Amino acid sequence: PMGGGTFNATTYLLDSHIDAGLGNAVAVRSRDCSLTYAELLDCVAHAAGGLRDLGVRPEERVLIVLLDGPDWLAAFLGTLRIGAVPVPVSTMLTSRDLIGIAQDARPRVAIVSDELASLPGFLAGTGWLDHIVVAGPPGTAAQAREHPRGRQIHRWQDFMQAAPAAAAATTTETPGFWLYTSGTTSFPHAAMHRQVDLRTTAEAFGSQVLGVRSDDIAYSVSKLFFAFGLGNSLTFPLSAGATAVLDRRPPTPTSVAEVIQKERPTLFFAVPSFYASLLAAEVPGDAFASVRAAVSAGESLPAEIFHRFRQRFGVEIIDGLGSTEALHTYLSNRPGQARAGTCGTPVPGYEVRIVNGEGRPVAPGKPGHLLLRGDSIATGYWADAAASRRVFEGEWLRTGDVCSCSPEGVFTHLGRANDMLKAGGIWVSPAEVEAALLQHPGLLEASVVGQPDHEGIERLVAYLVARPGQVPAEHELGAFVRERLAAFKRPRRFVLLPELPKTTTGKIRRTELRSYPWPGEQRADAVTCASASADQAV
């Protein structure tokens, strides 16, 4: 048919398992309930019917601001089932951020979790909405609040009473869903994905790298609104007939360890900063005994964290590189063959190139801009032609990442293009400096940025989070970096912080760090723990 072959993501992820006689297999478990594939499909069909009854038409957006749980799956997949476009967003955003995204996406319907404290402000400031579905226990206080006039408020329980809807006759070219980028430097963009992109990532990274099986149990610290979490907790387990474990609570090392010990997952997913937090917490050494593969993405995994985690928990971390625009991981290490400090080799189905500023290939081992080609790449950004033209170059995606590739074909992520630093006229990768710093036993996290000193000259500054009970001394850090880094790569200042500023998806906000005053005039919660000696000056 015109517009590609017939494909609906919900029939691929759910109906196919029912047709194969696997309806009684467990699809999702949470603290509140457990649903089989037959039960989840029933929920999805009723949610699709509820949206249809609210007048949602194919390709119209539905905003989803839900905590992780079966209702999240029902809302997202129910929207896809009728050919509409789910737009999941972070539950950790402020009301102001939510209003900005809602005004950008222009949905007529939003589905929100009752527990979210930002709900009143969100409802008051979104001018496009006609219907708001509130998911949560019946009779709770938030559902009894007064709501802005002109908008119909629906309880989830009533919304789900609609007659079930069949899957729409969508195709491989049908618009699927939008995912907003994390917006570390500017207002986030909505990357527009097709429904079929879910199948592409399931058959590439999920099947050919992780080897997801029907007996797997997947648990992701990264939430479903994040592209990484969407694959981990929805696409990969449901495509294989496996089980997803969901937790509505904000993740902490304690809560995550509790879930792991209760649910015994075989696949575990987190970002590098959370792996660091697990190492700093009192988590039993056998907590990960059931895990056959631990996966990391979001930012580069420092080699030191890789080694510490394997030594303590007996599990290697499979690090990779992905993006919201590509939907999931396109460069990855392989289970049993992980190389610390690298992001591995291309995932089957993806092609990568490293080029210089003029677009020409660079020599092995040299840094350059990473370009990507693959079938899961977004079709562009919503309502931003200029940004789309900068990033989407024909079949190729300009990822914004700087990488190098060894003669053996193994890739190393050196940072984002706008994070690269120039010291003494020589380019420096912050990832390399951070990896060296994290070899210090007293450090938990590190982020290196360039900041102008009192004379306006850009210098390297390391912002650090110490391990509990540790306060690295000036002479220790000075001597430590001198042994491991060339003079031009050594930070000029070291600043301890209680925590590093991060986006809602766990990425470090380097732009915010760069805006801090030159060390010596720090914020009240910062402590300069060391200053570079004279021979470290660039």
mmCIF file of N, CA and C in Angstrom, residues 214-290:
data_model
loop_
_atom_site.group_PDB
_atom_site.id
_atom_site.type_symbol
_atom_site.label_atom_id
_atom_site.label_comp_id
_atom_site.label_asym_id
_atom_site.label_seq_id
_atom_site.Cartn_x
_atom_site.Cartn_y
_atom_site.Cartn_z
ATOM 1 N N SER A 214 12.387 -15.021 25.765
ATOM 2 C CA SER A 214 11.079 -14.984 26.423
ATOM 3 C C SER A 214 11.190 -15.220 27.932
ATOM 4 N N ASP A 215 12.270 -15.860 28.384
ATOM 5 C CA ASP A 215 12.417 -16.105 29.826
ATOM 6 C C ASP A 215 13.184 -14.992 30.530
ATOM 7 N N ASP A 216 13.499 -13.918 29.823
ATOM 8 C CA ASP A 216 14.205 -12.801 30.448
ATOM 9 C C ASP A 216 13.255 -11.945 31.277
ATOM 10 N N ILE A 217 13.825 -11.306 32.292
ATOM 11 C CA ILE A 217 13.120 -10.321 33.115
ATOM 12 C C ILE A 217 13.939 -9.041 33.050
ATOM 13 N N ALA A 218 13.361 -7.983 32.511
ATOM 14 C CA ALA A 218 14.092 -6.734 32.272
ATOM 15 C C ALA A 218 13.702 -5.686 33.300
ATOM 16 N N TYR A 219 14.706 -5.060 33.889
ATOM 17 C CA TYR A 219 14.473 -3.992 34.870
ATOM 18 C C TYR A 219 15.382 -2.814 34.544
ATOM 19 N N SER A 220 14.780 -1.665 34.326
ATOM 20 C CA SER A 220 15.521 -0.468 33.932
ATOM 21 C C SER A 220 15.375 0.629 34.970
ATOM 22 N N VAL A 221 16.506 1.168 35.421
ATOM 23 C CA VAL A 221 16.481 2.344 36.299
ATOM 24 C C VAL A 221 15.997 3.549 35.510
ATOM 25 N N SER A 222 16.420 3.655 34.251
ATOM 26 C CA SER A 222 15.967 4.743 33.384
ATOM 27 C C SER A 222 14.487 4.550 33.075
ATOM 28 N N LYS A 223 13.715 5.607 33.232
ATOM 29 C CA LYS A 223 12.264 5.522 33.114
ATOM 30 C C LYS A 223 11.809 5.459 31.660
ATOM 31 N N LEU A 224 10.531 5.129 31.484
ATOM 32 C CA LEU A 224 9.975 4.899 30.159
ATOM 33 C C LEU A 224 9.937 6.145 29.289
ATOM 34 N N PHE A 225 9.890 7.343 29.878
ATOM 35 C CA PHE A 225 9.831 8.549 29.054
ATOM 36 C C PHE A 225 11.146 8.817 28.333
ATOM 37 N N PHE A 226 12.221 8.207 28.799
ATOM 38 C CA PHE A 226 13.553 8.358 28.230
ATOM 39 C C PHE A 226 13.699 7.327 27.104
ATOM 40 N N ALA A 227 14.293 7.701 25.968
ATOM 41 C CA ALA A 227 14.443 6.766 24.851
ATOM 42 C C ALA A 227 15.116 5.472 25.282
ATOM 43 N N PHE A 228 16.142 5.568 26.125
ATOM 44 C CA PHE A 228 16.840 4.396 26.639
ATOM 45 C C PHE A 228 15.872 3.508 27.408
ATOM 46 N N GLY A 229 15.094 4.105 28.311
ATOM 47 C CA GLY A 229 14.148 3.338 29.113
ATOM 48 C C GLY A 229 13.008 2.753 28.307
ATOM 49 N N LEU A 230 12.568 3.454 27.272
ATOM 50 C CA LEU A 230 11.488 2.946 26.427
ATOM 51 C C LEU A 230 11.883 1.625 25.786
ATOM 52 N N GLY A 231 13.111 1.545 25.279
ATOM 53 C CA GLY A 231 13.575 0.281 24.718
ATOM 54 C C GLY A 231 13.727 -0.785 25.784
ATOM 55 N N ASN A 232 14.320 -0.401 26.926
ATOM 56 C CA ASN A 232 14.617 -1.366 27.980
ATOM 57 C C ASN A 232 13.373 -2.007 28.583
ATOM 58 N N SER A 233 12.346 -1.186 28.835
ATOM 59 C CA SER A 233 11.181 -1.648 29.594
ATOM 60 C C SER A 233 9.954 -1.934 28.747
ATOM 61 N N LEU A 234 9.982 -1.558 27.465
ATOM 62 C CA LEU A 234 8.829 -1.816 26.610
ATOM 63 C C LEU A 234 9.231 -2.588 25.355
ATOM 64 N N THR A 235 10.033 -1.968 24.515
ATOM 65 C CA THR A 235 10.318 -2.560 23.208
ATOM 66 C C THR A 235 10.971 -3.934 23.304
ATOM 67 N N PHE A 236 12.077 -4.024 24.060
ATOM 68 C CA PHE A 236 12.847 -5.267 24.071
ATOM 69 C C PHE A 236 12.108 -6.408 24.758
ATOM 70 N N PRO A 237 11.603 -6.217 25.988
ATOM 71 C CA PRO A 237 10.915 -7.358 26.607
ATOM 72 C C PRO A 237 9.640 -7.756 25.881
ATOM 73 N N LEU A 238 8.809 -6.791 25.468
ATOM 74 C CA LEU A 238 7.543 -7.148 24.832
ATOM 75 C C LEU A 238 7.751 -7.763 23.456
ATOM 76 N N SER A 239 8.775 -7.346 22.737
ATOM 77 C CA SER A 239 9.009 -7.934 21.418
ATOM 78 C C SER A 239 9.402 -9.405 21.523
ATOM 79 N N ALA A 240 10.005 -9.796 22.646
ATOM 80 C CA ALA A 240 10.479 -11.175 22.818
ATOM 81 C C ALA A 240 9.543 -12.031 23.657
ATOM 82 N N GLY A 241 8.435 -11.455 24.116
ATOM 83 C CA GLY A 241 7.547 -12.207 24.992
ATOM 84 C C GLY A 241 8.102 -12.360 26.392
ATOM 85 N N ALA A 242 9.000 -11.454 26.786
ATOM 86 C CA ALA A 242 9.632 -11.488 28.104
ATOM 87 C C ALA A 242 8.827 -10.655 29.097
ATOM 88 N N THR A 243 9.384 -10.440 30.281
ATOM 89 C CA THR A 243 8.700 -9.707 31.355
ATOM 90 C C THR A 243 9.431 -8.416 31.662
ATOM 91 N N ALA A 244 8.681 -7.320 31.779
ATOM 92 C CA ALA A 244 9.237 -6.031 32.194
ATOM 93 C C ALA A 244 8.858 -5.779 33.646
ATOM 94 N N VAL A 245 9.813 -5.277 34.426
ATOM 95 C CA VAL A 245 9.569 -4.893 35.811
ATOM 96 C C VAL A 245 9.574 -3.380 35.885
ATOM 97 N N LEU A 246 8.484 -2.796 36.382
ATOM 98 C CA LEU A 246 8.343 -1.347 36.450
ATOM 99 C C LEU A 246 8.188 -0.891 37.894
ATOM 100 N N ASP A 247 8.728 0.278 38.197
ATOM 101 C CA ASP A 247 8.647 0.840 39.544
ATOM 102 C C ASP A 247 8.318 2.323 39.408
ATOM 103 N N ARG A 248 7.214 2.752 40.033
ATOM 104 C CA ARG A 248 6.780 4.143 39.937
ATOM 105 C C ARG A 248 7.683 5.087 40.714
ATOM 106 N N ARG A 249 8.399 4.575 41.699
ATOM 107 C CA ARG A 249 9.164 5.434 42.595
ATOM 108 C C ARG A 249 10.404 6.005 41.916
ATOM 109 N N PRO A 250 10.846 7.189 42.359
ATOM 110 C CA PRO A 250 12.148 7.693 41.899
ATOM 111 C C PRO A 250 13.233 6.706 42.333
ATOM 112 N N PRO A 251 14.180 6.384 41.464
ATOM 113 C CA PRO A 251 15.171 5.361 41.826
ATOM 114 C C PRO A 251 16.211 5.869 42.821
ATOM 115 N N THR A 252 16.503 5.050 43.795
ATOM 116 C CA THR A 252 17.621 5.259 44.708
ATOM 117 C C THR A 252 18.373 3.940 44.781
ATOM 118 N N PRO A 253 19.634 3.934 45.175
ATOM 119 C CA PRO A 253 20.325 2.654 45.301
ATOM 120 C C PRO A 253 19.578 1.659 46.186
ATOM 121 N N THR A 254 18.972 2.147 47.258
ATOM 122 C CA THR A 254 18.245 1.262 48.169
ATOM 123 C C THR A 254 17.015 0.665 47.506
ATOM 124 N N SER A 255 16.199 1.526 46.835
ATOM 125 C CA SER A 255 14.980 1.020 46.203
ATOM 126 C C SER A 255 15.301 0.085 45.044
ATOM 127 N N VAL A 256 16.349 0.398 44.282
ATOM 128 C CA VAL A 256 16.730 -0.446 43.157
ATOM 129 C C VAL A 256 17.237 -1.800 43.641
ATOM 130 N N ALA A 257 18.056 -1.802 44.684
ATOM 131 C CA ALA A 257 18.534 -3.062 45.242
ATOM 132 C C ALA A 257 17.372 -3.911 45.750
ATOM 133 N N GLU A 258 16.372 -3.252 46.319
ATOM 134 C CA GLU A 258 15.188 -3.953 46.814
ATOM 135 C C GLU A 258 14.445 -4.639 45.663
ATOM 136 N N VAL A 259 14.257 -3.908 44.558
ATOM 137 C CA VAL A 259 13.560 -4.477 43.404
ATOM 138 C C VAL A 259 14.362 -5.640 42.813
ATOM 139 N N ILE A 260 15.671 -5.466 42.701
ATOM 140 C CA ILE A 260 16.513 -6.522 42.121
ATOM 141 C C ILE A 260 16.421 -7.802 42.940
ATOM 142 N N GLN A 261 16.494 -7.658 44.259
ATOM 143 C CA GLN A 261 16.474 -8.849 45.114
ATOM 144 C C GLN A 261 15.106 -9.518 45.131
ATOM 145 N N LYS A 262 14.050 -8.728 44.900
ATOM 146 C CA LYS A 262 12.702 -9.295 44.881
ATOM 147 C C LYS A 262 12.372 -9.922 43.532
ATOM 148 N N GLU A 263 12.683 -9.208 42.435
ATOM 149 C CA GLU A 263 12.249 -9.628 41.111
ATOM 150 C C GLU A 263 13.263 -10.500 40.381
ATOM 151 N N ARG A 264 14.507 -10.484 40.794
ATOM 152 C CA ARG A 264 15.582 -11.278 40.189
ATOM 153 C C ARG A 264 15.666 -11.083 38.671
ATOM 154 N N PRO A 265 15.869 -9.853 38.218
ATOM 155 C CA PRO A 265 15.945 -9.618 36.772
ATOM 156 C C PRO A 265 17.176 -10.264 36.157
ATOM 157 N N THR A 266 17.064 -10.577 34.885
ATOM 158 C CA THR A 266 18.215 -11.107 34.149
ATOM 159 C C THR A 266 18.890 -10.006 33.324
ATOM 160 N N LEU A 267 18.142 -8.935 33.019
ATOM 161 C CA LEU A 267 18.675 -7.791 32.278
ATOM 162 C C LEU A 267 18.496 -6.543 33.127
ATOM 163 N N PHE A 268 19.569 -5.787 33.315
ATOM 164 C CA PHE A 268 19.526 -4.582 34.149
ATOM 165 C C PHE A 268 20.081 -3.417 33.344
ATOM 166 N N PHE A 269 19.412 -2.269 33.428
ATOM 167 C CA PHE A 269 19.797 -1.102 32.642
ATOM 168 C C PHE A 269 19.894 0.131 33.547
ATOM 169 N N ALA A 270 20.966 0.919 33.365
ATOM 170 C CA ALA A 270 21.117 2.162 34.130
ATOM 171 C C ALA A 270 22.103 3.064 33.394
ATOM 172 N N VAL A 271 22.166 4.322 33.823
ATOM 173 C CA VAL A 271 23.137 5.271 33.272
ATOM 174 C C VAL A 271 24.387 5.250 34.151
ATOM 175 N N PRO A 272 25.519 5.743 33.637
ATOM 176 C CA PRO A 272 26.777 5.680 34.394
ATOM 177 C C PRO A 272 26.705 6.274 35.792
ATOM 178 N N SER A 273 26.020 7.412 35.949
ATOM 179 C CA SER A 273 25.968 8.040 37.272
ATOM 180 C C SER A 273 25.265 7.146 38.285
ATOM 181 N N PHE A 274 24.290 6.335 37.831
ATOM 182 C CA PHE A 274 23.613 5.457 38.782
ATOM 183 C C PHE A 274 24.473 4.255 39.135
ATOM 184 N N TYR A 275 25.247 3.759 38.175
ATOM 185 C CA TYR A 275 26.196 2.692 38.526
ATOM 186 C C TYR A 275 27.178 3.198 39.586
ATOM 187 N N ALA A 276 27.599 4.455 39.458
ATOM 188 C CA ALA A 276 28.488 5.040 40.466
ATOM 189 C C ALA A 276 27.799 5.113 41.820
ATOM 190 N N SER A 277 26.513 5.481 41.829
ATOM 191 C CA SER A 277 25.763 5.557 43.080
ATOM 192 C C SER A 277 25.617 4.191 43.734
ATOM 193 N N LEU A 278 25.420 3.148 42.934
ATOM 194 C CA LEU A 278 25.323 1.795 43.489
ATOM 195 C C LEU A 278 26.628 1.386 44.166
ATOM 196 N N LEU A 279 27.745 1.785 43.555
ATOM 197 C CA LEU A 279 29.046 1.454 44.142
ATOM 198 C C LEU A 279 29.264 2.178 45.465
ATOM 199 N N ALA A 280 28.669 3.346 45.611
ATOM 200 C CA ALA A 280 28.849 4.131 46.838
ATOM 201 C C ALA A 280 27.883 3.719 47.942
ATOM 202 N N ALA A 281 26.878 2.914 47.600
ATOM 203 C CA ALA A 281 25.855 2.536 48.575
ATOM 204 C C ALA A 281 26.163 1.165 49.184
ATOM 205 N N GLU A 282 25.445 0.857 50.239
ATOM 206 C CA GLU A 282 25.615 -0.430 50.920
ATOM 207 C C GLU A 282 24.697 -1.466 50.278
ATOM 208 N N VAL A 283 25.062 -1.870 49.077
ATOM 209 C CA VAL A 283 24.298 -2.874 48.339
ATOM 210 C C VAL A 283 25.010 -4.217 48.485
ATOM 211 N N PRO A 284 24.289 -5.284 48.836
ATOM 212 C CA PRO A 284 24.939 -6.595 49.006
ATOM 213 C C PRO A 284 25.694 -7.029 47.759
ATOM 214 N N GLY A 285 26.821 -7.679 47.951
ATOM 215 C CA GLY A 285 27.653 -8.097 46.839
ATOM 216 C C GLY A 285 26.999 -9.101 45.918
ATOM 217 N N ASP A 286 25.992 -9.845 46.424
ATOM 218 C CA ASP A 286 25.320 -10.844 45.590
ATOM 219 C C ASP A 286 24.005 -10.326 45.012
ATOM 220 N N ALA A 287 23.775 -9.014 45.115
ATOM 221 C CA ALA A 287 22.500 -8.444 44.673
ATOM 222 C C ALA A 287 22.241 -8.701 43.194
ATOM 223 N N PHE A 288 23.293 -8.750 42.393
ATOM 224 C CA PHE A 288 23.144 -8.889 40.943
ATOM 225 C C PHE A 288 23.374 -10.330 40.473
ATOM 226 N N ALA A 289 23.197 -11.277 41.359
ATOM 227 C CA ALA A 289 23.470 -12.670 41.016
ATOM 228 C C ALA A 289 22.591 -13.176 39.873
ATOM 229 N N SER A 290 21.380 -12.639 39.735
ATOM 230 C CA SER A 290 20.471 -13.107 38.675
ATOM 231 C C SER A 290 20.730 -12.433 37.337
#
